[in-house]
Amino acid sequence: MDELTILNDQLKRMRGMNKFYHLQFLNDVRFFLLLTSVFLIIVQYNINISYLLPLVSLFGSVMLAFHAYYLIFSRHYSEFLEKKINNLLKKDLIITHKLENKYFFPINDKKIVVAKLGKDFSWFSFVTLFITFYGILVYSYGMYLVYNELLNSQYVFTVASITFVTLCIGYWWFVQNIGEKRLEDIYGE
């Protein structure tokens, strides 16, 4: 089996992985939107449902970040493979990575998970931030109700502590680009 065939097979696998995690991400967004909407309606009739709002928001954000984690990985590896194939062919034949970098977000730039701020801000970045702020609002509303209406400061402290740890690890991994730096070590970008 020649090198070009092997690289092309790996590229197909990465593009398939990218498709799968995009679909999974969108399915989870729909699921968490539906679930939180139902809980927001029910909380008007049963205040105890507010205990679930922060947990569902936090869990949803971790799951969506998990999918983003795989999307970032597959984009990086796909770009690496496309460049390697183009170098072997000695022409710029495969340009998907260039389109993705311009249209969605530049994969190698500093970003907030997959949202690029500044001149490369895109609809993709807006949607990412929109979903994030929706989750923050639902989370905050639930925490507000539990603290002010149900007077349960122990719950608020516990969930806030878990949230703090989650945010610190998310910042370390995504904003400081630790995962992407690990990839650079392997294929020397």
Coordinates of C-alpha atoms in Angstrom, one line a residue:
M1 CA 0.0 0.0 0.0
D2 CA 1.5 3.4 -1.0
E3 CA 1.8 6.4 1.2
L4 CA -0.8 8.4 -0.6
T5 CA -3.4 5.7 -0.1
I6 CA -2.6 5.4 3.6
L7 CA -2.9 9.2 4.1
N8 CA -6.1 9.4 2.1
D9 CA -7.6 6.6 4.2
Q10 CA -6.6 8.4 7.4
L11 CA -8.1 11.6 6.0
K12 CA -11.4 9.9 5.3
R13 CA -11.4 8.5 8.8
M14 CA -10.8 12.0 10.3
R15 CA -13.5 13.6 8.1
G16 CA -15.9 10.9 9.2
M17 CA -15.0 11.6 12.8
N18 CA -15.6 15.3 12.2
K19 CA -19.0 14.6 10.8
F20 CA -20.0 12.3 13.6
Y21 CA -19.0 14.8 16.3
H22 CA -20.7 17.7 14.6
L23 CA -23.9 15.6 14.4
Q24 CA -23.5 14.6 18.0
F25 CA -22.9 18.2 19.1
L26 CA -26.0 19.4 17.3
N27 CA -28.1 16.5 18.6
D28 CA -27.0 17.3 22.2
V29 CA -27.7 21.1 21.7
R30 CA -31.2 20.2 20.7
F31 CA -31.6 17.7 23.5
F32 CA -30.3 20.2 26.2
L33 CA -32.4 23.0 24.7
L34 CA -35.5 20.9 24.9
L35 CA -34.7 19.6 28.4
T36 CA -33.9 23.0 29.9
S37 CA -37.0 24.5 28.2
V38 CA -39.2 21.8 29.8
F39 CA -37.6 22.4 33.2
L40 CA -38.0 26.1 32.9
I41 CA -41.7 25.6 32.3
I42 CA -42.1 23.0 35.1
V43 CA -40.2 25.2 37.6
Q44 CA -43.0 27.7 37.4
Y45 CA -45.2 25.0 39.0
N46 CA -42.7 23.1 41.1
I47 CA -39.7 25.2 42.4
N48 CA -37.8 22.0 43.3
I49 CA -37.1 21.5 39.6
S50 CA -34.7 24.5 39.9
Y51 CA -32.2 22.0 41.5
L52 CA -31.8 20.4 38.1
L53 CA -31.2 23.6 36.1
P54 CA -27.6 24.2 37.1
L55 CA -26.7 20.5 36.9
V56 CA -28.2 20.0 33.4
S57 CA -26.5 23.2 32.2
L58 CA -23.1 22.2 33.7
F59 CA -23.4 18.7 32.4
G60 CA -24.5 19.9 29.0
S61 CA -21.6 22.3 28.7
V62 CA -19.1 19.6 29.6
M63 CA -20.7 17.3 27.0
L64 CA -20.6 20.0 24.3
A65 CA -17.0 20.8 25.1
F66 CA -16.2 17.1 24.8
H67 CA -17.6 17.1 21.3
A68 CA -15.7 20.3 20.5
Y69 CA -12.6 18.6 21.8
Y70 CA -12.9 15.9 19.2
L71 CA -13.9 18.4 16.5
I72 CA -10.7 20.4 17.2
F73 CA -8.6 17.2 17.1
S74 CA -10.1 16.0 13.8
R75 CA -9.7 19.4 12.2
H76 CA -6.1 19.6 13.2
Y77 CA -5.3 16.1 12.0
S78 CA -7.3 16.6 8.8
E79 CA -5.4 19.8 8.1
F80 CA -2.1 17.9 8.7
L81 CA -3.1 15.1 6.4
E82 CA -4.3 17.5 3.6
K83 CA -1.1 19.4 3.7
K84 CA 1.0 16.2 3.6
I85 CA -1.0 14.9 0.6
N86 CA -0.7 18.3 -1.2
N87 CA 3.1 18.2 -0.6
L88 CA 3.3 14.6 -2.0
L89 CA 1.3 15.7 -5.0
K90 CA 3.3 18.9 -5.3
K91 CA 0.1 20.9 -5.8
D92 CA -2.6 22.6 -3.6
L93 CA -5.3 20.1 -4.5
I94 CA -7.0 19.5 -1.2
I95 CA -8.1 22.9 0.3
T96 CA -10.9 21.9 2.8
H97 CA -8.7 23.0 5.7
K98 CA -8.2 26.4 4.1
L99 CA -11.9 26.8 3.7
E100 CA -12.6 25.8 7.3
N101 CA -10.0 28.2 8.6
K102 CA -11.6 31.1 6.8
Y103 CA -15.2 30.2 7.0
F104 CA -15.5 28.7 10.5
F105 CA -12.5 29.6 12.6
P106 CA -8.7 29.5 12.2
I107 CA -7.8 26.2 13.9
N108 CA -4.3 27.3 14.9
D109 CA -5.3 30.7 16.4
K110 CA -6.1 31.3 20.1
K111 CA -9.8 31.0 20.6
I112 CA -12.4 30.3 23.3
V113 CA -12.9 26.6 22.6
V114 CA -14.1 27.1 19.0
A115 CA -15.1 30.8 19.1
K116 CA -12.6 33.1 17.6
L117 CA -12.9 36.8 18.6
G118 CA -11.5 39.7 16.7
K119 CA -11.3 40.1 12.9
D120 CA -11.9 36.3 12.3
F121 CA -15.1 36.4 14.3
S122 CA -17.7 34.4 12.4
W123 CA -21.3 33.1 12.5
F124 CA -19.8 29.9 13.9
S125 CA -18.2 31.9 16.8
F126 CA -21.5 33.7 17.4
V127 CA -23.5 30.5 17.6
T128 CA -20.9 29.0 20.0
L129 CA -21.1 32.0 22.3
F130 CA -24.9 32.1 22.0
I131 CA -25.2 28.5 23.1
T132 CA -22.7 29.2 25.9
F133 CA -24.6 32.2 27.2
Y134 CA -27.9 30.4 27.0
G135 CA -26.4 27.7 29.3
I136 CA -25.0 30.3 31.6
L137 CA -28.4 32.0 31.9
V138 CA -30.2 28.7 32.7
Y139 CA -27.5 27.8 35.2
S140 CA -27.6 31.2 36.9
Y141 CA -31.4 31.2 37.1
G142 CA -31.4 27.8 38.7
M143 CA -28.7 28.8 41.2
Y144 CA -30.6 32.0 42.0
L145 CA -33.8 30.1 42.7
V146 CA -32.1 27.4 44.8
Y147 CA -30.3 30.1 46.9
N148 CA -33.0 32.7 47.2
E149 CA -36.2 30.7 47.1
L150 CA -35.2 27.4 48.5
L151 CA -32.5 28.8 50.8
N152 CA -30.1 26.0 50.1
S153 CA -26.6 27.5 50.3
Q154 CA -25.0 24.0 50.7
Y155 CA -26.2 23.0 47.3
V156 CA -25.1 26.3 45.8
F157 CA -21.7 26.0 47.3
T158 CA -21.3 22.4 46.1
V159 CA -22.4 23.1 42.6
A160 CA -20.4 26.3 42.4
S161 CA -17.3 24.4 43.5
I162 CA -17.8 21.7 40.9
T163 CA -18.3 24.5 38.3
F164 CA -15.2 26.3 39.4
V165 CA -13.1 23.1 38.9
T166 CA -14.7 22.5 35.6
L167 CA -14.0 26.1 34.4
C168 CA -10.4 25.9 35.5
I169 CA -9.8 22.7 33.7
G170 CA -11.7 24.0 30.6
Y171 CA -9.6 27.1 30.6
W172 CA -6.4 25.1 31.0
W173 CA -7.3 22.8 28.1
F174 CA -9.0 25.0 25.7
V175 CA -8.0 28.6 26.3
Q176 CA -4.4 27.8 27.0
N177 CA -4.4 25.4 24.0
I178 CA -2.8 22.6 26.0
G179 CA -4.4 19.9 23.8
E180 CA -3.4 21.7 20.6
K181 CA 0.2 22.1 21.9
R182 CA 0.3 18.3 22.4
L183 CA -0.7 17.8 18.8
E184 CA 2.0 20.2 17.6
D185 CA 4.6 18.2 19.4
I186 CA 3.6 15.1 17.4
Y187 CA 3.5 16.6 13.9
G188 CA 5.8 19.6 14.4
E189 CA 3.7 22.5 13.2

